C-alpha cells in the first residue's frame, strides 16, 4: 500500500531551544505512562485503577510523599556522584561500592566509637557525615589513582571494587559486629540518627509517623553545591574542559592526573554520603543489603538528567516513587515494567533533539 | 565541453541557521567534465552549500538538479546514489584498516566473504584508471596525508561518483603533494568526471579550474565566470570585497635581549622515531624567527617541546629559566603564547562556548577568576570584547566552538593567545586553511606583536609568509637546522635546497667552487 504521505527525519542544524530537552523528557515520561496503561489493559488489568492507586501510594498524602522522598534521597546523592564523574568522562560504575564504604566508615563513628557516644547529636552526625565522605572518597581514590598514573580502565576497577566493598561490609556485619547472629550490627544510639519529622510530632501533630529525615536536605544541598561547582567555580570549569578535550586542557596548563583523582574522590564522597544518610536516616544500623543497587540506578539517573544536578533531583523523585509503588502494588513487577518503559522512552526521545520529523505529502491531494 | 544538461544545477539555495543566513539565494552550475572552483573566505558558506549538495544538510529553500533531474536528498546515501561524492577536509578513514577495507566500508557488497586479493586487484585497476597510486594492502596510519586523500577520492570513485566535491583538498598537503594533486584532478576530468573544487588559494584556482563561482558572506559575487582572463587581484577582490594588500609591510627595528634560547634539543615523535636531532636556536625580543620546512620534519615537535607538551633532552630557556620537560603551566607562567597547529584537537574545546574557550588561559586570575570561582559575567564581557576586536563571526559568545568556521576558530585562539601580552609567541601554521582576508588579519597581528617587542617563533610552510614576517629564516630538515638566512638577501632556491636536505654551508661552498 502506498501511503499518500512520507515521514521524514531531518537533522536539526540550529541550536535547540533551552526548554526543548526538558520538554521532550517530560513528554517521554507521559508517553511511557500511556504505553504502560495500554499494556495493562491488554493483559486484562484496569489501568485507571492502578494509576489512581499508584498516585495514592506515592504522592497521595504527606506520609506517602515522605516515603517517596526518603527513597529518592540516596538516589539524589548517588545520581550526583555519577554526574560529577561523567562530566569529566570518567566512567565511575563504582557508586555502589562507594555507597557501602561510606556506610561502613560512618558506622565506625558509633561502633568503634570514634567520638564519645554521649557527645551532642551534632558532633556524632557531623563526624558520621565526614567519615562517610572519607570512606567513599577512599573507594574513589584507588581507581582514580590507577587511571591517572597507569591509565588503568576505571570502568573495570570501579566495577570490581563494588564487590570488594560489599564483601568487606559482610565480613564486619556477619563476623565482628553481628547482633546476636543476625546479619546486622546492633541499633545505633539515638544521637546517631538523622533527625526525622516524626521526632517533632509532639510539637506539630501533623508530623507524626512521617519518616522523612534530614538526608533529603543533605541531598538538596549537595545538588546546589554541584551546580555551583559546575557553573561558578574554577574547578568546575577545569572539569568541563578536561571532559571535553583533554588535549586542550593539557595545552591550557591543567594537571589532568590530579583532577582525575580529585574528581573520582569527590564522586566517591557523594556516594559515600548517600550510604551514611541511608544508615543514619533509615535503618539506624549497618546491615546487609542496605542498597538495592542504588549505585547502578545512579548511573541511569545521571544520564536521564543529562548530568544536570537539579534534573537529578526530579529524576530521583520519580524513581523514588517507582520504588515505593513497587512495594505497594501487586504484582510488584508492575513498577519495574513502568521503570523500563520510562527508560526506553526517555532514551529514544533523544532522537527528537537531533532530528525534526516532517510529514511530507507525496501524492497530490484529491479534492 | 559537451552541451546538454548541467551535471549539477543549484538554484536559489537558501540555508538559514539561527542568527546566520549561511547561503542567500545561491546559484551554482557545474558543467559535465569541468573543474569548477568554489571560492570564498572562511565562513562565506562554501562548505555549507556543499554539505547540502552531498546530502548532509537540507536547504531551507531552493532546488537542486543533478543531470537535469530534480533531486531531494535526505542523507549522504541519496547523494551517492545520484553519483555525488564528497571528500571532506577532515578525512573519514579507519586508521587500523587497510586501504581496500576503507574503500569497502559501508557497502552492501561483498556481503559476507571478502576475497581480499581479488578486491585489492579491483582497487588497483581503479587506481590505474585515474592515476591514484596507493598500496591497497597498506594500513591507513602508515600513509602520508596525500596518500590518505587519494584513498578518500578512490572511495567516492568506487561508489560510482561522477561528480566529486573536494573540500579544500590542498589545505592539508605539502607543496610537492599539491602539484601531484593538480595532475590527479586533471586526469579525473579527462576520464569524464566533473569536479567542484573548494579553495581559497588563488594561485591553485588559476592553475586548475575552468570556471569559478565566488561566495562572499553567503551571497554569490561571481557566478560561473570563465577563469581565463581573470587576474589574481580581481579574484581576491571578488572574494573579500576590497583590495587585498598582498605584502604586509614590516618595520625595521633592532632586536632586544634573547628571550628564547634552545640548545641541542632532541625529541621523538608520537611513533617513537627521532624527530628532533639536536636543534639549537635563539629568538630575541622584537624579532621574528621563521622556521621553514616541508611538514613532518620536526616542526610540530619543536613547538611542543618549547611549550612543555612533549618530553625532550637538551635545553629550552625562556628568559633564562629552564623549561625543558616542565609542565605546560610553567611555559604559560613564563608568558609564552602558543598558537597550536591543530585548532580543533588542541587549541579549543569543541563543546564549550566561545566564552569558555577564550578564558582557557586566564580563568585563574582577576578579573575572570580569583582562584576559586570564575566570574561568569566578567568572562562574558571579556569574550564579547575579544569577539568585537578580533571580528569573530558568530551569533553570540555562548555559541559552541564546534559551530565556528576554521577562520573564526583561529581568531578565537589568536585573540586568547595574544591578549595575554606574551613575551614569546610560538605560532605554528597560524594562517593555514584561512582565506586571504583572515591571513592578512593574522599577519598584521603578528607584526604588531613584533613591534611591541614580543619574540616570535613562526613555524610555517608558506614561504611567502615567512619572507613577509621574519627577520631571520631557519630551515629545518629531518629534525636538524640546515642553516639560517636573512630574508632580505636570501632567494627561494637556496631555501628550497635546504628544505630538501642540503646544508647552507654546502650550498655556499658549491657557489664558491663554481666561481
PDB file of N, CA, C and O in Angstrom, chain A residues 6 8-11 13-16 89 228 230-235 237-238 240-241 244-256 358, chain B residues 17-18 58 72 74 309 327-329 332 338 340 344-352 356 359-361 363-364 371-374 376 403 416-417:
ATOM      1  N   UNK A   6       4.732  10.791   3.527  1.00  0.00           N
ATOM      2  CA  UNK A   6       6.009  10.201   3.823  1.00  0.00           C
ATOM      3  C   UNK A   6       6.495  10.826   5.132  1.00  0.00           C
ATOM      4  O   UNK A   6       6.347  12.038   5.307  1.00  0.00           O
ATOM      5  N   UNK A   8       9.518  11.916   7.312  1.00  0.00           N
ATOM      6  CA  UNK A   8      10.950  12.116   7.100  1.00  0.00           C
ATOM      7  C   UNK A   8      11.639  12.642   8.355  1.00  0.00           C
ATOM      8  O   UNK A   8      11.107  13.498   9.047  1.00  0.00           O
ATOM      9  N   UNK A   9      12.822  12.115   8.585  1.00  0.00           N
ATOM     10  CA  UNK A   9      13.654  12.617   9.682  1.00  0.00           C
ATOM     11  C   UNK A   9      14.658  13.584   9.087  1.00  0.00           C
ATOM     12  O   UNK A   9      15.375  13.230   8.172  1.00  0.00           O
ATOM     13  N   UNK A  10      14.679  14.775   9.612  1.00  0.00           N
ATOM     14  CA  UNK A  10      15.652  15.738   9.106  1.00  0.00           C
ATOM     15  C   UNK A  10      16.521  16.205  10.252  1.00  0.00           C
ATOM     16  O   UNK A  10      16.036  16.516  11.331  1.00  0.00           O
ATOM     17  N   UNK A  11      17.792  16.272   9.988  1.00  0.00           N
ATOM     18  CA  UNK A  11      18.730  16.687  11.022  1.00  0.00           C
ATOM     19  C   UNK A  11      18.471  18.132  11.429  1.00  0.00           C
ATOM     20  O   UNK A  11      18.236  18.981  10.591  1.00  0.00           O
ATOM     21  N   UNK A  13      19.790  21.506  12.338  1.00  0.00           N
ATOM     22  CA  UNK A  13      21.093  22.151  12.182  1.00  0.00           C
ATOM     23  C   UNK A  13      21.237  23.294  13.168  1.00  0.00           C
ATOM     24  O   UNK A  13      22.322  23.663  13.560  1.00  0.00           O
ATOM     25  N   UNK A  14      20.132  23.854  13.611  1.00  0.00           N
ATOM     26  CA  UNK A  14      20.214  25.019  14.500  1.00  0.00           C
ATOM     27  C   UNK A  14      20.318  24.558  15.961  1.00  0.00           C
ATOM     28  O   UNK A  14      20.146  23.376  16.263  1.00  0.00           O
ATOM     29  N   UNK A  15      20.624  25.485  16.835  1.00  0.00           N
ATOM     30  CA  UNK A  15      20.665  25.167  18.263  1.00  0.00           C
ATOM     31  C   UNK A  15      19.253  24.868  18.754  1.00  0.00           C
ATOM     32  O   UNK A  15      18.288  25.465  18.287  1.00  0.00           O
ATOM     33  N   UNK A  16      19.141  23.958  19.701  1.00  0.00           N
ATOM     34  CA  UNK A  16      17.831  23.680  20.273  1.00  0.00           C
ATOM     35  C   UNK A  16      17.465  24.762  21.280  1.00  0.00           C
ATOM     36  O   UNK A  16      18.333  25.324  21.938  1.00  0.00           O
ATOM     37  N   UNK A  89      33.981  12.711  31.786  1.00  0.00           N
ATOM     38  CA  UNK A  89      34.080  11.474  31.026  1.00  0.00           C
ATOM     39  C   UNK A  89      34.881  10.412  31.785  1.00  0.00           C
ATOM     40  O   UNK A  89      35.649   9.651  31.219  1.00  0.00           O
ATOM     41  N   UNK A 228      26.823  24.741  41.759  1.00  0.00           N
ATOM     42  CA  UNK A 228      27.734  25.874  41.943  1.00  0.00           C
ATOM     43  C   UNK A 228      29.120  25.543  41.360  1.00  0.00           C
ATOM     44  O   UNK A 228      29.726  26.350  40.673  1.00  0.00           O
ATOM     45  N   UNK A 230      29.904  23.514  38.975  1.00  0.00           N
ATOM     46  CA  UNK A 230      29.962  23.479  37.522  1.00  0.00           C
ATOM     47  C   UNK A 230      29.677  24.812  36.850  1.00  0.00           C
ATOM     48  O   UNK A 230      30.127  25.053  35.748  1.00  0.00           O
ATOM     49  N   UNK A 231      28.911  25.663  37.512  1.00  0.00           N
ATOM     50  CA  UNK A 231      28.579  26.886  36.799  1.00  0.00           C
ATOM     51  C   UNK A 231      29.367  28.087  37.297  1.00  0.00           C
ATOM     52  O   UNK A 231      29.442  29.091  36.611  1.00  0.00           O
ATOM     53  N   UNK A 232      29.950  28.003  38.468  1.00  0.00           N
ATOM     54  CA  UNK A 232      30.599  29.191  39.008  1.00  0.00           C
ATOM     55  C   UNK A 232      32.064  29.002  39.387  1.00  0.00           C
ATOM     56  O   UNK A 232      32.790  29.965  39.491  1.00  0.00           O
ATOM     57  N   UNK A 233      32.473  27.761  39.625  1.00  0.00           N
ATOM     58  CA  UNK A 233      33.807  27.624  40.204  1.00  0.00           C
ATOM     59  C   UNK A 233      34.859  27.334  39.149  1.00  0.00           C
ATOM     60  O   UNK A 233      34.575  26.888  38.054  1.00  0.00           O
ATOM     61  N   UNK A 234      36.080  27.625  39.511  1.00  0.00           N
ATOM     62  CA  UNK A 234      37.220  27.375  38.664  1.00  0.00           C
ATOM     63  C   UNK A 234      37.381  25.879  38.430  1.00  0.00           C
ATOM     64  O   UNK A 234      37.651  25.425  37.318  1.00  0.00           O
ATOM     65  N   UNK A 235      37.182  25.094  39.508  1.00  0.00           N
ATOM     66  CA  UNK A 235      37.377  23.651  39.386  1.00  0.00           C
ATOM     67  C   UNK A 235      36.378  23.054  38.399  1.00  0.00           C
ATOM     68  O   UNK A 235      36.722  22.210  37.566  1.00  0.00           O
ATOM     69  N   UNK A 237      34.999  24.507  35.896  1.00  0.00           N
ATOM     70  CA  UNK A 237      35.426  24.878  34.548  1.00  0.00           C
ATOM     71  C   UNK A 237      36.510  23.916  34.068  1.00  0.00           C
ATOM     72  O   UNK A 237      36.484  23.439  32.941  1.00  0.00           O
ATOM     73  N   UNK A 238      37.448  23.619  34.974  1.00  0.00           N
ATOM     74  CA  UNK A 238      38.531  22.704  34.599  1.00  0.00           C
ATOM     75  C   UNK A 238      37.986  21.319  34.277  1.00  0.00           C
ATOM     76  O   UNK A 238      38.419  20.680  33.323  1.00  0.00           O
ATOM     77  N   UNK A 240      35.023  20.543  33.154  1.00  0.00           N
ATOM     78  CA  UNK A 240      34.345  20.586  31.858  1.00  0.00           C
ATOM     79  C   UNK A 240      35.368  20.597  30.718  1.00  0.00           C
ATOM     80  O   UNK A 240      35.187  19.924  29.700  1.00  0.00           O
ATOM     81  N   UNK A 241      36.426  21.360  30.900  1.00  0.00           N
ATOM     82  CA  UNK A 241      37.448  21.473  29.856  1.00  0.00           C
ATOM     83  C   UNK A 241      38.123  20.120  29.631  1.00  0.00           C
ATOM     84  O   UNK A 241      38.282  19.678  28.495  1.00  0.00           O
ATOM     85  N   UNK A 244      35.770  17.704  27.912  1.00  0.00           N
ATOM     86  CA  UNK A 244      35.505  17.944  26.502  1.00  0.00           C
ATOM     87  C   UNK A 244      36.717  17.698  25.626  1.00  0.00           C
ATOM     88  O   UNK A 244      36.602  17.179  24.535  1.00  0.00           O
ATOM     89  N   UNK A 245      37.879  18.110  26.071  1.00  0.00           N
ATOM     90  CA  UNK A 245      39.072  17.944  25.246  1.00  0.00           C
ATOM     91  C   UNK A 245      40.322  17.921  26.120  1.00  0.00           C
ATOM     92  O   UNK A 245      40.900  18.955  26.418  1.00  0.00           O
ATOM     93  N   UNK A 246      40.743  16.720  26.523  1.00  0.00           N
ATOM     94  CA  UNK A 246      41.900  16.621  27.422  1.00  0.00           C
ATOM     95  C   UNK A 246      43.163  17.226  26.817  1.00  0.00           C
ATOM     96  O   UNK A 246      43.985  17.788  27.549  1.00  0.00           O
ATOM     97  N   UNK A 247      43.297  17.150  25.500  1.00  0.00           N
ATOM     98  CA  UNK A 247      44.499  17.726  24.874  1.00  0.00           C
ATOM     99  C   UNK A 247      44.517  19.235  25.050  1.00  0.00           C
ATOM    100  O   UNK A 247      45.553  19.823  25.356  1.00  0.00           O
ATOM    101  N   UNK A 248      43.364  19.852  24.839  1.00  0.00           N
ATOM    102  CA  UNK A 248      43.281  21.306  25.017  1.00  0.00           C
ATOM    103  C   UNK A 248      43.514  21.653  26.477  1.00  0.00           C
ATOM    104  O   UNK A 248      44.125  22.668  26.793  1.00  0.00           O
ATOM    105  N   UNK A 249      43.048  20.796  27.386  1.00  0.00           N
ATOM    106  CA  UNK A 249      43.219  21.057  28.810  1.00  0.00           C
ATOM    107  C   UNK A 249      44.695  21.035  29.187  1.00  0.00           C
ATOM    108  O   UNK A 249      45.172  21.878  29.941  1.00  0.00           O
ATOM    109  N   UNK A 250      45.433  20.074  28.631  1.00  0.00           N
ATOM    110  CA  UNK A 250      46.856  19.985  28.910  1.00  0.00           C
ATOM    111  C   UNK A 250      47.563  21.213  28.351  1.00  0.00           C
ATOM    112  O   UNK A 250      48.430  21.814  28.979  1.00  0.00           O
ATOM    113  N   UNK A 251      47.140  21.594  27.151  1.00  0.00           N
ATOM    114  CA  UNK A 251      47.700  22.764  26.487  1.00  0.00           C
ATOM    115  C   UNK A 251      47.430  24.023  27.314  1.00  0.00           C
ATOM    116  O   UNK A 251      48.244  24.934  27.362  1.00  0.00           O
ATOM    117  N   UNK A 252      46.282  24.051  28.008  1.00  0.00           N
ATOM    118  CA  UNK A 252      45.949  25.209  28.838  1.00  0.00           C
ATOM    119  C   UNK A 252      46.616  25.126  30.203  1.00  0.00           C
ATOM    120  O   UNK A 252      46.345  25.932  31.078  1.00  0.00           O
ATOM    121  N   UNK A 253      47.481  24.137  30.407  1.00  0.00           N
ATOM    122  CA  UNK A 253      48.261  24.064  31.632  1.00  0.00           C
ATOM    123  C   UNK A 253      47.598  23.337  32.781  1.00  0.00           C
ATOM    124  O   UNK A 253      48.027  23.464  33.921  1.00  0.00           O
ATOM    125  N   UNK A 254      46.550  22.571  32.502  1.00  0.00           N
ATOM    126  CA  UNK A 254      45.868  21.871  33.589  1.00  0.00           C
ATOM    127  C   UNK A 254      46.604  20.590  33.960  1.00  0.00           C
ATOM    128  O   UNK A 254      47.212  19.947  33.122  1.00  0.00           O
ATOM    129  N   UNK A 255      46.489  20.246  35.236  1.00  0.00           N
ATOM    130  CA  UNK A 255      47.057  18.986  35.692  1.00  0.00           C
ATOM    131  C   UNK A 255      45.957  17.934  35.616  1.00  0.00           C
ATOM    132  O   UNK A 255      45.078  17.859  36.473  1.00  0.00           O
ATOM    133  N   UNK A 256      45.992  17.137  34.581  1.00  0.00           N
ATOM    134  CA  UNK A 256      44.887  16.210  34.336  1.00  0.00           C
ATOM    135  C   UNK A 256      44.898  15.064  35.343  1.00  0.00           C
ATOM    136  O   UNK A 256      43.860  14.693  35.888  1.00  0.00           O
ATOM    137  N   UNK A 358       9.215  15.486   9.867  1.00  0.00           N
ATOM    138  CA  UNK A 358       8.296  16.208   8.994  1.00  0.00           C
ATOM    139  C   UNK A 358       7.466  15.206   8.242  1.00  0.00           C
ATOM    140  O   UNK A 358       7.957  14.190   7.767  1.00  0.00           O
TER     141      UNK A 358
ATOM    142  N   UNK B  17      20.643  29.292   9.379  1.00  0.00           N
ATOM    143  CA  UNK B  17      20.881  28.791  10.734  1.00  0.00           C
ATOM    144  C   UNK B  17      20.421  29.889  11.678  1.00  0.00           C
ATOM    145  O   UNK B  17      20.336  31.039  11.255  1.00  0.00           O
ATOM    146  N   UNK B  18      20.155  29.556  12.935  1.00  0.00           N
ATOM    147  CA  UNK B  18      19.676  30.633  13.814  1.00  0.00           C
ATOM    148  C   UNK B  18      20.701  31.753  13.895  1.00  0.00           C
ATOM    149  O   UNK B  18      21.866  31.523  14.169  1.00  0.00           O
ATOM    150  N   UNK B  58      20.129  20.126   4.819  1.00  0.00           N
ATOM    151  CA  UNK B  58      18.987  20.342   3.941  1.00  0.00           C
ATOM    152  C   UNK B  58      18.823  21.841   3.730  1.00  0.00           C
ATOM    153  O   UNK B  58      18.915  22.617   4.679  1.00  0.00           O
ATOM    154  N   UNK B  72      16.045  15.474  -4.204  1.00  0.00           N
ATOM    155  CA  UNK B  72      15.754  15.869  -2.836  1.00  0.00           C
ATOM    156  C   UNK B  72      16.497  14.908  -1.914  1.00  0.00           C
ATOM    157  O   UNK B  72      16.066  13.785  -1.701  1.00  0.00           O
ATOM    158  N   UNK B  74      18.013  13.282   1.427  1.00  0.00           N
ATOM    159  CA  UNK B  74      17.798  13.235   2.859  1.00  0.00           C
ATOM    160  C   UNK B  74      18.993  12.689   3.605  1.00  0.00           C
ATOM    161  O   UNK B  74      19.042  12.719   4.824  1.00  0.00           O
ATOM    162  N   UNK B 309      54.744  20.550  26.069  1.00  0.00           N
ATOM    163  CA  UNK B 309      53.784  19.497  25.765  1.00  0.00           C
ATOM    164  C   UNK B 309      54.458  18.189  25.350  1.00  0.00           C
ATOM    165  O   UNK B 309      53.789  17.196  25.119  1.00  0.00           O
ATOM    166  N   UNK B 327      56.167  21.244  33.231  1.00  0.00           N
ATOM    167  CA  UNK B 327      54.733  21.171  32.971  1.00  0.00           C
ATOM    168  C   UNK B 327      54.327  22.347  32.065  1.00  0.00           C
ATOM    169  O   UNK B 327      54.911  23.424  32.174  1.00  0.00           O
ATOM    170  N   UNK B 328      53.336  22.144  31.179  1.00  0.00           N
ATOM    171  CA  UNK B 328      52.912  23.250  30.302  1.00  0.00           C
ATOM    172  C   UNK B 328      52.589  24.534  31.076  1.00  0.00           C
ATOM    173  O   UNK B 328      52.744  25.634  30.564  1.00  0.00           O
ATOM    174  N   UNK B 329      52.172  24.359  32.337  1.00  0.00           N
ATOM    175  CA  UNK B 329      51.819  25.510  33.169  1.00  0.00           C
ATOM    176  C   UNK B 329      53.009  26.457  33.317  1.00  0.00           C
ATOM    177  O   UNK B 329      52.838  27.668  33.401  1.00  0.00           O
ATOM    178  N   UNK B 332      53.248  28.673  30.403  1.00  0.00           N
ATOM    179  CA  UNK B 332      52.185  29.682  30.437  1.00  0.00           C
ATOM    180  C   UNK B 332      52.561  30.790  31.423  1.00  0.00           C
ATOM    181  O   UNK B 332      52.411  31.968  31.149  1.00  0.00           O
ATOM    182  N   UNK B 338      50.968  30.129  22.699  1.00  0.00           N
ATOM    183  CA  UNK B 338      51.146  29.048  21.731  1.00  0.00           C
ATOM    184  C   UNK B 338      49.926  29.019  20.820  1.00  0.00           C
ATOM    185  O   UNK B 338      48.804  28.831  21.285  1.00  0.00           O
ATOM    186  N   UNK B 340      48.553  26.713  18.396  1.00  0.00           N
ATOM    187  CA  UNK B 340      48.897  25.347  18.006  1.00  0.00           C
ATOM    188  C   UNK B 340      48.486  25.038  16.574  1.00  0.00           C
ATOM    189  O   UNK B 340      47.644  25.713  15.984  1.00  0.00           O
ATOM    190  N   UNK B 344      41.374  22.288  16.204  1.00  0.00           N
ATOM    191  CA  UNK B 344      40.203  21.643  16.784  1.00  0.00           C
ATOM    192  C   UNK B 344      40.556  20.672  17.896  1.00  0.00           C
ATOM    193  O   UNK B 344      39.807  20.515  18.840  1.00  0.00           O
ATOM    194  N   UNK B 345      41.726  20.015  17.797  1.00  0.00           N
ATOM    195  CA  UNK B 345      42.015  18.983  18.786  1.00  0.00           C
ATOM    196  C   UNK B 345      42.897  19.457  19.927  1.00  0.00           C
ATOM    197  O   UNK B 345      42.950  18.830  20.960  1.00  0.00           O
ATOM    198  N   UNK B 346      43.625  20.560  19.729  1.00  0.00           N
ATOM    199  CA  UNK B 346      44.496  21.045  20.796  1.00  0.00           C
ATOM    200  C   UNK B 346      44.103  22.459  21.218  1.00  0.00           C
ATOM    201  O   UNK B 346      44.021  22.768  22.396  1.00  0.00           O
ATOM    202  N   UNK B 347      43.789  23.287  20.256  1.00  0.00           N
ATOM    203  CA  UNK B 347      43.603  24.703  20.537  1.00  0.00           C
ATOM    204  C   UNK B 347      42.286  25.069  21.195  1.00  0.00           C
ATOM    205  O   UNK B 347      42.193  26.078  21.877  1.00  0.00           O
ATOM    206  N   UNK B 348      41.260  24.247  20.995  1.00  0.00           N
ATOM    207  CA  UNK B 348      39.951  24.609  21.527  1.00  0.00           C
ATOM    208  C   UNK B 348      39.219  23.389  22.067  1.00  0.00           C
ATOM    209  O   UNK B 348      39.570  22.265  21.748  1.00  0.00           O
ATOM    210  N   UNK B 349      38.201  23.647  22.870  1.00  0.00           N
ATOM    211  CA  UNK B 349      37.316  22.590  23.344  1.00  0.00           C
ATOM    212  C   UNK B 349      36.013  22.731  22.563  1.00  0.00           C
ATOM    213  O   UNK B 349      35.296  23.714  22.750  1.00  0.00           O
ATOM    214  N   UNK B 350      35.701  21.772  21.679  1.00  0.00           N
ATOM    215  CA  UNK B 350      34.603  21.956  20.725  1.00  0.00           C
ATOM    216  C   UNK B 350      33.222  22.134  21.343  1.00  0.00           C
ATOM    217  O   UNK B 350      32.419  22.896  20.826  1.00  0.00           O
ATOM    218  N   UNK B 351      32.944  21.461  22.455  1.00  0.00           N
ATOM    219  CA  UNK B 351      31.595  21.541  23.016  1.00  0.00           C
ATOM    220  C   UNK B 351      31.450  22.602  24.092  1.00  0.00           C
ATOM    221  O   UNK B 351      30.450  22.646  24.800  1.00  0.00           O
ATOM    222  N   UNK B 352      32.468  23.433  24.248  1.00  0.00           N
ATOM    223  CA  UNK B 352      32.339  24.553  25.176  1.00  0.00           C
ATOM    224  C   UNK B 352      32.106  25.829  24.359  1.00  0.00           C
ATOM    225  O   UNK B 352      32.389  25.882  23.168  1.00  0.00           O
ATOM    226  N   UNK B 356      33.980  30.168  27.151  1.00  0.00           N
ATOM    227  CA  UNK B 356      34.826  29.213  27.858  1.00  0.00           C
ATOM    228  C   UNK B 356      36.137  28.970  27.126  1.00  0.00           C
ATOM    229  O   UNK B 356      37.153  28.665  27.743  1.00  0.00           O
ATOM    230  N   UNK B 359      38.620  32.063  27.779  1.00  0.00           N
ATOM    231  CA  UNK B 359      39.194  32.245  29.120  1.00  0.00           C
ATOM    232  C   UNK B 359      40.114  31.100  29.517  1.00  0.00           C
ATOM    233  O   UNK B 359      40.615  31.038  30.638  1.00  0.00           O
ATOM    234  N   UNK B 360      40.367  30.190  28.562  1.00  0.00           N
ATOM    235  CA  UNK B 360      41.124  28.977  28.848  1.00  0.00           C
ATOM    236  C   UNK B 360      42.451  29.204  29.579  1.00  0.00           C
ATOM    237  O   UNK B 360      42.909  28.368  30.335  1.00  0.00           O
ATOM    238  N   UNK B 361      43.083  30.338  29.320  1.00  0.00           N
ATOM    239  CA  UNK B 361      44.377  30.550  29.958  1.00  0.00           C
ATOM    240  C   UNK B 361      44.363  31.672  30.986  1.00  0.00           C
ATOM    241  O   UNK B 361      45.381  31.960  31.596  1.00  0.00           O
ATOM    242  N   UNK B 363      41.539  32.081  33.263  1.00  0.00           N
ATOM    243  CA  UNK B 363      40.443  31.911  34.213  1.00  0.00           C
ATOM    244  C   UNK B 363      40.953  31.851  35.646  1.00  0.00           C
ATOM    245  O   UNK B 363      40.177  31.891  36.586  1.00  0.00           O
ATOM    246  N   UNK B 364      42.257  31.737  35.790  1.00  0.00           N
ATOM    247  CA  UNK B 364      42.797  31.600  37.146  1.00  0.00           C
ATOM    248  C   UNK B 364      42.979  32.948  37.826  1.00  0.00           C
ATOM    249  O   UNK B 364      43.075  33.030  39.033  1.00  0.00           O
ATOM    250  N   UNK B 371      40.900  32.263  41.714  1.00  0.00           N
ATOM    251  CA  UNK B 371      41.494  31.039  42.227  1.00  0.00           C
ATOM    252  C   UNK B 371      40.463  30.029  42.653  1.00  0.00           C
ATOM    253  O   UNK B 371      40.708  28.831  42.616  1.00  0.00           O
ATOM    254  N   UNK B 372      39.280  30.495  43.056  1.00  0.00           N
ATOM    255  CA  UNK B 372      38.234  29.566  43.482  1.00  0.00           C
ATOM    256  C   UNK B 372      37.040  29.637  42.532  1.00  0.00           C
ATOM    257  O   UNK B 372      36.547  28.629  42.055  1.00  0.00           O
ATOM    258  N   UNK B 373      36.611  30.844  42.248  1.00  0.00           N
ATOM    259  CA  UNK B 373      35.440  30.970  41.390  1.00  0.00           C
ATOM    260  C   UNK B 373      35.826  31.554  40.036  1.00  0.00           C
ATOM    261  O   UNK B 373      36.914  32.085  39.856  1.00  0.00           O
ATOM    262  N   UNK B 374      34.896  31.402  39.102  1.00  0.00           N
ATOM    263  CA  UNK B 374      35.027  32.046  37.804  1.00  0.00           C
ATOM    264  C   UNK B 374      33.874  33.031  37.713  1.00  0.00           C
ATOM    265  O   UNK B 374      32.719  32.646  37.867  1.00  0.00           O
ATOM    266  N   UNK B 376      31.357  34.650  35.905  1.00  0.00           N
ATOM    267  CA  UNK B 376      30.789  34.411  34.573  1.00  0.00           C
ATOM    268  C   UNK B 376      30.519  35.715  33.837  1.00  0.00           C
ATOM    269  O   UNK B 376      30.702  35.781  32.635  1.00  0.00           O
ATOM    270  N   UNK B 403      30.778  24.986  16.282  1.00  0.00           N
ATOM    271  CA  UNK B 403      29.929  25.547  15.234  1.00  0.00           C
ATOM    272  C   UNK B 403      30.629  26.650  14.447  1.00  0.00           C
ATOM    273  O   UNK B 403      30.065  27.188  13.510  1.00  0.00           O
ATOM    274  N   UNK B 416      42.761  34.867  22.214  1.00  0.00           N
ATOM    275  CA  UNK B 416      43.116  34.386  23.541  1.00  0.00           C
ATOM    276  C   UNK B 416      44.620  34.469  23.770  1.00  0.00           C
ATOM    277  O   UNK B 416      45.083  34.917  24.819  1.00  0.00           O
ATOM    278  N   UNK B 417      45.397  34.023  22.788  1.00  0.00           N
ATOM    279  CA  UNK B 417      46.839  33.918  22.984  1.00  0.00           C
ATOM    280  C   UNK B 417      47.521  35.280  23.002  1.00  0.00           C
ATOM    281  O   UNK B 417      48.546  35.452  23.639  1.00  0.00           O
TER     282      UNK B 417
END
